[in-house]
CSV table of C-alpha atoms in Angstrom, one decimal:
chain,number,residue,atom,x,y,z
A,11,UNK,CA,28.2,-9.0,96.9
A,12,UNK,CA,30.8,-10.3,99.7
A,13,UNK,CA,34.4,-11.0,99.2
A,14,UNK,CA,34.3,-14.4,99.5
A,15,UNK,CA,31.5,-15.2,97.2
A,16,UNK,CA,32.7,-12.5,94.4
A,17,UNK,CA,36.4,-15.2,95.0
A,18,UNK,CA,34.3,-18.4,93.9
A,19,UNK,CA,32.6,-16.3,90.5
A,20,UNK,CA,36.4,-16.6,89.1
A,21,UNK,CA,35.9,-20.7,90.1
A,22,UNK,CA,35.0,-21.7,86.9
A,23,UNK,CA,38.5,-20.4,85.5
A,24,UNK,CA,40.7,-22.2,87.4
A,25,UNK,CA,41.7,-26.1,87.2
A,26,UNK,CA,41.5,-28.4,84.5
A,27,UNK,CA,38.6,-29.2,82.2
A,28,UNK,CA,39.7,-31.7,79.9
A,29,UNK,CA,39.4,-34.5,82.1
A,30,UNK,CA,36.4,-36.5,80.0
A,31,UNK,CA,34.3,-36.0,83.0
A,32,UNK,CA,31.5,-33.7,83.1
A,33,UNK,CA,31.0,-31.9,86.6
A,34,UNK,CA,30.4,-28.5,85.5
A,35,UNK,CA,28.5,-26.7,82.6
A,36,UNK,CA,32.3,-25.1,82.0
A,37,UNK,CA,33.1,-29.4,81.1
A,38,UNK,CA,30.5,-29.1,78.4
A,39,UNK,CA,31.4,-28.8,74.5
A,40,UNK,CA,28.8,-25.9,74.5
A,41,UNK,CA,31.0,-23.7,76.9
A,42,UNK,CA,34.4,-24.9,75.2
A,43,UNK,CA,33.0,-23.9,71.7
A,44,UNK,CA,31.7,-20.5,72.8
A,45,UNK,CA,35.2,-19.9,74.4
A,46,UNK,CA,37.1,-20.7,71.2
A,47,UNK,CA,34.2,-18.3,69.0
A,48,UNK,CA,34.5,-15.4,71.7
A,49,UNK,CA,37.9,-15.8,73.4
A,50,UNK,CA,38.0,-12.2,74.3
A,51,UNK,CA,34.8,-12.6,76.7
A,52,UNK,CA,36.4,-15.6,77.7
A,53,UNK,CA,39.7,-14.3,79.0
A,54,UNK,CA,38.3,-12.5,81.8
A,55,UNK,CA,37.1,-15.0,84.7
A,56,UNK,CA,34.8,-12.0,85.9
A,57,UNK,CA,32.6,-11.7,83.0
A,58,UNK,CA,29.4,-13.8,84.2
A,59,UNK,CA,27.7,-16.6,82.4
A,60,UNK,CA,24.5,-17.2,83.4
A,61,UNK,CA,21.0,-20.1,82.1
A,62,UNK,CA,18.0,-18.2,81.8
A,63,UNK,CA,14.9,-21.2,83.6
A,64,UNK,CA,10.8,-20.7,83.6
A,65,UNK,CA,8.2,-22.7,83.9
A,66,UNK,CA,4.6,-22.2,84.7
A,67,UNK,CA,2.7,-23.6,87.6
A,68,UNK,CA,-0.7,-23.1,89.2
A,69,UNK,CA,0.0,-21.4,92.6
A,70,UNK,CA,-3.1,-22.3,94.1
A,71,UNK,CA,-2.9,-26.3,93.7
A,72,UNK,CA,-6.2,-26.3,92.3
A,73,UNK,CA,-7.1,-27.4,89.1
A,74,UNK,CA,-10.8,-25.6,88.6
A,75,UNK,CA,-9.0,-22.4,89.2
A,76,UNK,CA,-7.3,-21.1,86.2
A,77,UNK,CA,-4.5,-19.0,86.9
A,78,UNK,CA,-0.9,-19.4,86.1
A,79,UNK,CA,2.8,-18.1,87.2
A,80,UNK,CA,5.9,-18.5,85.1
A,81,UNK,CA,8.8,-17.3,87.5
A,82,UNK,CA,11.8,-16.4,85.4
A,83,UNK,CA,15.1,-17.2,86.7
A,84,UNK,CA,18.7,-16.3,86.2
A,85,UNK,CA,22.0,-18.9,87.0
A,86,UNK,CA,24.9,-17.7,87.6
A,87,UNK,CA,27.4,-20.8,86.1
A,88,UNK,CA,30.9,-18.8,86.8
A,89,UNK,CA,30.2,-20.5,90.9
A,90,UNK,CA,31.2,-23.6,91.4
A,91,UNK,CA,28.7,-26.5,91.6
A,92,UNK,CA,28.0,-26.8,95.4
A,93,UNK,CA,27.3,-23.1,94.7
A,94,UNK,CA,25.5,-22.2,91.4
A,95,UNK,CA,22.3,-24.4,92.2
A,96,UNK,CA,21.5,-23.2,95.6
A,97,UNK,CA,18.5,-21.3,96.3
A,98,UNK,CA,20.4,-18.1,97.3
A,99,UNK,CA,22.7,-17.9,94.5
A,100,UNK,CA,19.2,-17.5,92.0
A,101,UNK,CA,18.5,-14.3,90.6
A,102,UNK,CA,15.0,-14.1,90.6
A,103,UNK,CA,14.9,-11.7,87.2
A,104,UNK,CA,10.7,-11.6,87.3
A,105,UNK,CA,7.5,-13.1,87.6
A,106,UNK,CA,4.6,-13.2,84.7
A,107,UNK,CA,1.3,-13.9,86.2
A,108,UNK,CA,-1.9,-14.3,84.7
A,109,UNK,CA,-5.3,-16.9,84.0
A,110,UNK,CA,-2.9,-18.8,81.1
A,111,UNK,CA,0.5,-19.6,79.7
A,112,UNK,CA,1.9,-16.4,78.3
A,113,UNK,CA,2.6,-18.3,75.0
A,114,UNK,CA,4.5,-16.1,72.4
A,115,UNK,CA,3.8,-12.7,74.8
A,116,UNK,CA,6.6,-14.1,77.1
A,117,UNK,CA,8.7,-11.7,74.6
A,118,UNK,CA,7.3,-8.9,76.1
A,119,UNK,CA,7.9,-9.4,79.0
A,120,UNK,CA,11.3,-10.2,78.6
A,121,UNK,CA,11.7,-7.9,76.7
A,122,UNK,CA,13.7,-5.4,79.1
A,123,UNK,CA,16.0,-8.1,80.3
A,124,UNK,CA,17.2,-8.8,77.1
A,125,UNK,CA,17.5,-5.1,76.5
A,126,UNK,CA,19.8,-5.6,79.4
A,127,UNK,CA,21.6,-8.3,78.5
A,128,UNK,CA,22.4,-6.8,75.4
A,129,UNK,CA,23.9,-3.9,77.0
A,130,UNK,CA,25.8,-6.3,79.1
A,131,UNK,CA,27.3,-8.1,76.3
A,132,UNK,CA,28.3,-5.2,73.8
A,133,UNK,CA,29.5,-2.2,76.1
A,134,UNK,CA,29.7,-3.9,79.3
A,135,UNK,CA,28.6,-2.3,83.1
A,136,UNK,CA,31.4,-0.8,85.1
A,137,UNK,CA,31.0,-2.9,88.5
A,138,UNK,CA,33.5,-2.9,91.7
A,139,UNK,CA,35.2,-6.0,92.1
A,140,UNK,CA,35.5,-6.2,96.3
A,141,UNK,CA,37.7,-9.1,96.4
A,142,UNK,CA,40.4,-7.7,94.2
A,143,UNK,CA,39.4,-3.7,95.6
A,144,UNK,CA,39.1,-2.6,91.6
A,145,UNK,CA,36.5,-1.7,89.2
A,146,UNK,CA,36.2,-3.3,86.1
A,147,UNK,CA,34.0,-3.2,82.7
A,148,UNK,CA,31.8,-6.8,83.7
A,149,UNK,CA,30.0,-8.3,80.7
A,150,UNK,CA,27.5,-11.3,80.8
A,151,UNK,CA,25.8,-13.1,78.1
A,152,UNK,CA,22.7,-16.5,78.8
A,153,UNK,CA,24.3,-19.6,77.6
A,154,UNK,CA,21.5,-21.6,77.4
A,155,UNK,CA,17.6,-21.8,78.8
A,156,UNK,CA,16.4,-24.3,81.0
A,157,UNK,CA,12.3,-25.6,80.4
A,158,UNK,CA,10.4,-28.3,79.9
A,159,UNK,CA,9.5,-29.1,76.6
A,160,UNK,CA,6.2,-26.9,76.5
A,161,UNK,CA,8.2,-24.5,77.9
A,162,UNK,CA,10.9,-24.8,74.9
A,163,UNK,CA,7.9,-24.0,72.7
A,164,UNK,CA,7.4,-20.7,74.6
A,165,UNK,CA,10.7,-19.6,74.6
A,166,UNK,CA,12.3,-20.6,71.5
A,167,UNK,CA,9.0,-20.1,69.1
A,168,UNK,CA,9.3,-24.0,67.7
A,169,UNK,CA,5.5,-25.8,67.7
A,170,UNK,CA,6.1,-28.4,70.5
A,171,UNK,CA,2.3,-30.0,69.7
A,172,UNK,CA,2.5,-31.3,66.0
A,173,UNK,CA,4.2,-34.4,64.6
A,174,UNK,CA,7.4,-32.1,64.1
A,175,UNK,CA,7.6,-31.8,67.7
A,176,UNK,CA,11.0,-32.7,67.9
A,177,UNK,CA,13.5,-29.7,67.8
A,178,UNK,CA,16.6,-31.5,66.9
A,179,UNK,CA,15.0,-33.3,64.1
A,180,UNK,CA,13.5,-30.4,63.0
A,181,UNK,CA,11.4,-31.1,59.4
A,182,UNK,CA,13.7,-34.4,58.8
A,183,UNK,CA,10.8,-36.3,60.9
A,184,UNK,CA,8.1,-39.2,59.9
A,185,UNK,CA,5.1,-39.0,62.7
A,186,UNK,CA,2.5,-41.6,62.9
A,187,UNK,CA,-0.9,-41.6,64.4
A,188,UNK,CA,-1.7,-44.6,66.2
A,189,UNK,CA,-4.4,-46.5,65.1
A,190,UNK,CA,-6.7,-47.1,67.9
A,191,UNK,CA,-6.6,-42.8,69.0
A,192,UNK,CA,-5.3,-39.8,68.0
A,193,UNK,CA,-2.1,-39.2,69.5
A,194,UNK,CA,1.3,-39.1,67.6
A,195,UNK,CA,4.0,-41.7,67.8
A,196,UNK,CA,7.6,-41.5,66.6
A,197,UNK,CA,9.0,-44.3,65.2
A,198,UNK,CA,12.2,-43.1,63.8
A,199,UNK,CA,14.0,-42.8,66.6
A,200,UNK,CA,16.2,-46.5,65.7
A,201,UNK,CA,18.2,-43.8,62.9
A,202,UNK,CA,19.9,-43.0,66.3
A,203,UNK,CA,21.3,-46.0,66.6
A,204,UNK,CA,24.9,-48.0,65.8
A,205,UNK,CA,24.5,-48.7,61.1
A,206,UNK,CA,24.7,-52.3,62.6
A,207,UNK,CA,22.5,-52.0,65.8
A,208,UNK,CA,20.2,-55.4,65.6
A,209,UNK,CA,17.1,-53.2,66.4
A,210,UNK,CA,17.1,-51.4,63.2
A,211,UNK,CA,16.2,-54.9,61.4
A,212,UNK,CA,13.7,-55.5,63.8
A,213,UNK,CA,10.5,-55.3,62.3
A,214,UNK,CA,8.3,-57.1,64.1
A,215,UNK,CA,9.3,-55.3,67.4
A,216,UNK,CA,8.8,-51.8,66.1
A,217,UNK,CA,6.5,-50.6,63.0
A,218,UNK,CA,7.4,-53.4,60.5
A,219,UNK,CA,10.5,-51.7,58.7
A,220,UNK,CA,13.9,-51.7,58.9
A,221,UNK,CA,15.5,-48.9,59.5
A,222,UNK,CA,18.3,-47.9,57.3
A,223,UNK,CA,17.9,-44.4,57.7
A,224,UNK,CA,21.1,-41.9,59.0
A,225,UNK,CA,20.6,-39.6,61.5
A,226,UNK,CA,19.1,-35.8,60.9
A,227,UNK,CA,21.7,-33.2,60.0
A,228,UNK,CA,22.4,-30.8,63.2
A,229,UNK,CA,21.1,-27.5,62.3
A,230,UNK,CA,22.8,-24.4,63.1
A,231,UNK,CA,21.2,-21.2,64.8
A,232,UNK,CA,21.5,-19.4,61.6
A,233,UNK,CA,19.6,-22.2,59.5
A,234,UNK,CA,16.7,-21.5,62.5
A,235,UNK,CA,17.4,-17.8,62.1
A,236,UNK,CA,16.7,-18.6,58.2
A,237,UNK,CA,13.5,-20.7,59.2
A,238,UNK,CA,11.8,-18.0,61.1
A,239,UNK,CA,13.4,-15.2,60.1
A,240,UNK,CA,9.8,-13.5,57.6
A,241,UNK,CA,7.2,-14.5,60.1
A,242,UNK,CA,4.6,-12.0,61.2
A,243,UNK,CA,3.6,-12.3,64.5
A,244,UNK,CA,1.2,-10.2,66.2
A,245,UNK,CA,1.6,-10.1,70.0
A,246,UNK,CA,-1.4,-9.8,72.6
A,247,UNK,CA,-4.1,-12.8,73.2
A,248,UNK,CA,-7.3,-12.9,72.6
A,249,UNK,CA,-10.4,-12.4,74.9
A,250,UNK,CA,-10.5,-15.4,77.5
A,251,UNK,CA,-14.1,-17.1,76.2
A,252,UNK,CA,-16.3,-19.2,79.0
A,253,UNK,CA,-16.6,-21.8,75.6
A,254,UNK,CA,-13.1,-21.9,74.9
A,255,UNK,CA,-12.9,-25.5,76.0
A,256,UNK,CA,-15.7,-27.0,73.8
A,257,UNK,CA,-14.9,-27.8,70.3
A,258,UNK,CA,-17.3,-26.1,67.6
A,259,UNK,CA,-18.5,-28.7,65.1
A,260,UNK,CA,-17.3,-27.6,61.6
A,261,UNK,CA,-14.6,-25.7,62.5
A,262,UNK,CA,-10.8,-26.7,61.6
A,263,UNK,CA,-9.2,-26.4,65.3
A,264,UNK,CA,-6.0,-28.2,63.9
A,265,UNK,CA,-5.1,-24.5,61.8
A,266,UNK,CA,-3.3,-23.4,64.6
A,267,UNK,CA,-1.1,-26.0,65.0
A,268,UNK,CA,0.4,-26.2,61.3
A,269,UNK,CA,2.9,-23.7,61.7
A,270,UNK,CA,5.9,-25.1,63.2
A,271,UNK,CA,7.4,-22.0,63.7
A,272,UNK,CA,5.0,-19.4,65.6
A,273,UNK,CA,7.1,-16.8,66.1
A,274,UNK,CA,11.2,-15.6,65.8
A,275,UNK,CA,12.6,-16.1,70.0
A,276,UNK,CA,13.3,-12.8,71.3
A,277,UNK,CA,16.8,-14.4,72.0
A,278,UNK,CA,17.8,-13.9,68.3
């Protein structure tokens, strides 16, 4: 890596970040609060903090042809931030092909990058630092991932598709179907609001209730490490069928989609 970019990866250590303004992930509560929990990773500028981003996507632009590429990429957050989000500061970690969404698999293919990162984290990779001319014992550990919300349900294991869908909510959720199809609506989102927010006695502009209802109770990771902690999940997908797409009368297709948690993440 050149001098002068190896200079900016100690960027993130240097001014003020207590301004109120958010410019940088390194403004954000979730990088203050992991520097007070591990404020020995934290003292060294050099040790690399990076957001793990995948999605999937149909290379060929055609929707008859079934095929699918989740590209898994690595950000480097210690560059500044006319720096981190360029093209050429991406580490392009791998690519999963194949005719669907990996679904829970994506653990196996990740698999030896977290291996990696682990290594990274406890004992650290001995790297040579060319702007300072030294070698040093460089650690790194993913912040946070970057999806879209089917692509939270890959990675983190938590059903995306039921009337639980919401992650932050968790189980503390009331879905409704609408009448007139079969889609879910949620209509608790006014417990959000201000105690003395007008809309939460508006009835007649929402579902006919007033909302007096406080907002969920944040979770922690270990209350989700609790949640998934005894399931048994058995990775490999089935044979791809020619009548996958038509529904079989008599048979409960909605089975699959009662457990809200379909696997423990790999990142646990």
């Amino acid at each position: 890596m050149p001098s002068k970019i190896v200079e900016h990866m100690r960027w993130h250590a240097s001014g003020s970040t207590n301004e109120g303004i958010l410019r940088h992930p390194r403004d954000s509560e979730a990088w203050k609060s992991f520097d007070f929990k591990h404020p020995e990773f934290s003292s060294d500028p050099q040790n690399v903090r990076l957001g793990l981003a995948t999605d999937g996507f149909n290379p060929y632009g055609n929707l008859s042809t079934s095929h699918s590429i989740w590209p898994v990429v690595l950000i480097s957050y210690n560059l500044p931030p006319w720096m981190c989000m360029k093209q050429s500061s991406f580490i392009r970690s791998m690519i999963i092909p194949g005719k669907r969404a990996p679904g829970n698999d994506i653990d196996v293919y990740l698999l030896p990058l977290i291996e990696e990162l682990k290594e990274l984290w406890n004992t650290g990779v001995k790297t040579f630092d060319s702007y300072g001319n030294e070698v040093f014992d460089m650690h790194a550990i993913i912040l946070w991932t970057i999806s879209d919300f089917p692509g939270l349900g890959t990675l983190s294991g938590w059903n995306t598709h039921t009337g639980l869908a919401c992650p932050r909510c968790n189980f503390d959720t009331i879905p409704r179907k609408l009448l007139n199809g079969v889609k879910l609506c949620f209509m608790s989102h006014r417990c959000w609001l201000d105690g003395r927010h007008k809309f939460r006695l508006a009835r007649m502009r929402f579902d006919g209730t007033i909302k007096d209802k406080s907002p969920p109770l944040a979770i922690s990771g270990y209350d989700v490490l609790q949640q998934a902690q005894n399931l048994n999940v058995e990775f490999g997908k089935e044979p791809i069928l020619e009548e996958r797409a038509k529904r079989q009368r008599g048979v409960n297709h909605a089975k699959l989609d009662t457990q809200q948690w379909r696997k423990k993440s790999i990142f646990f």
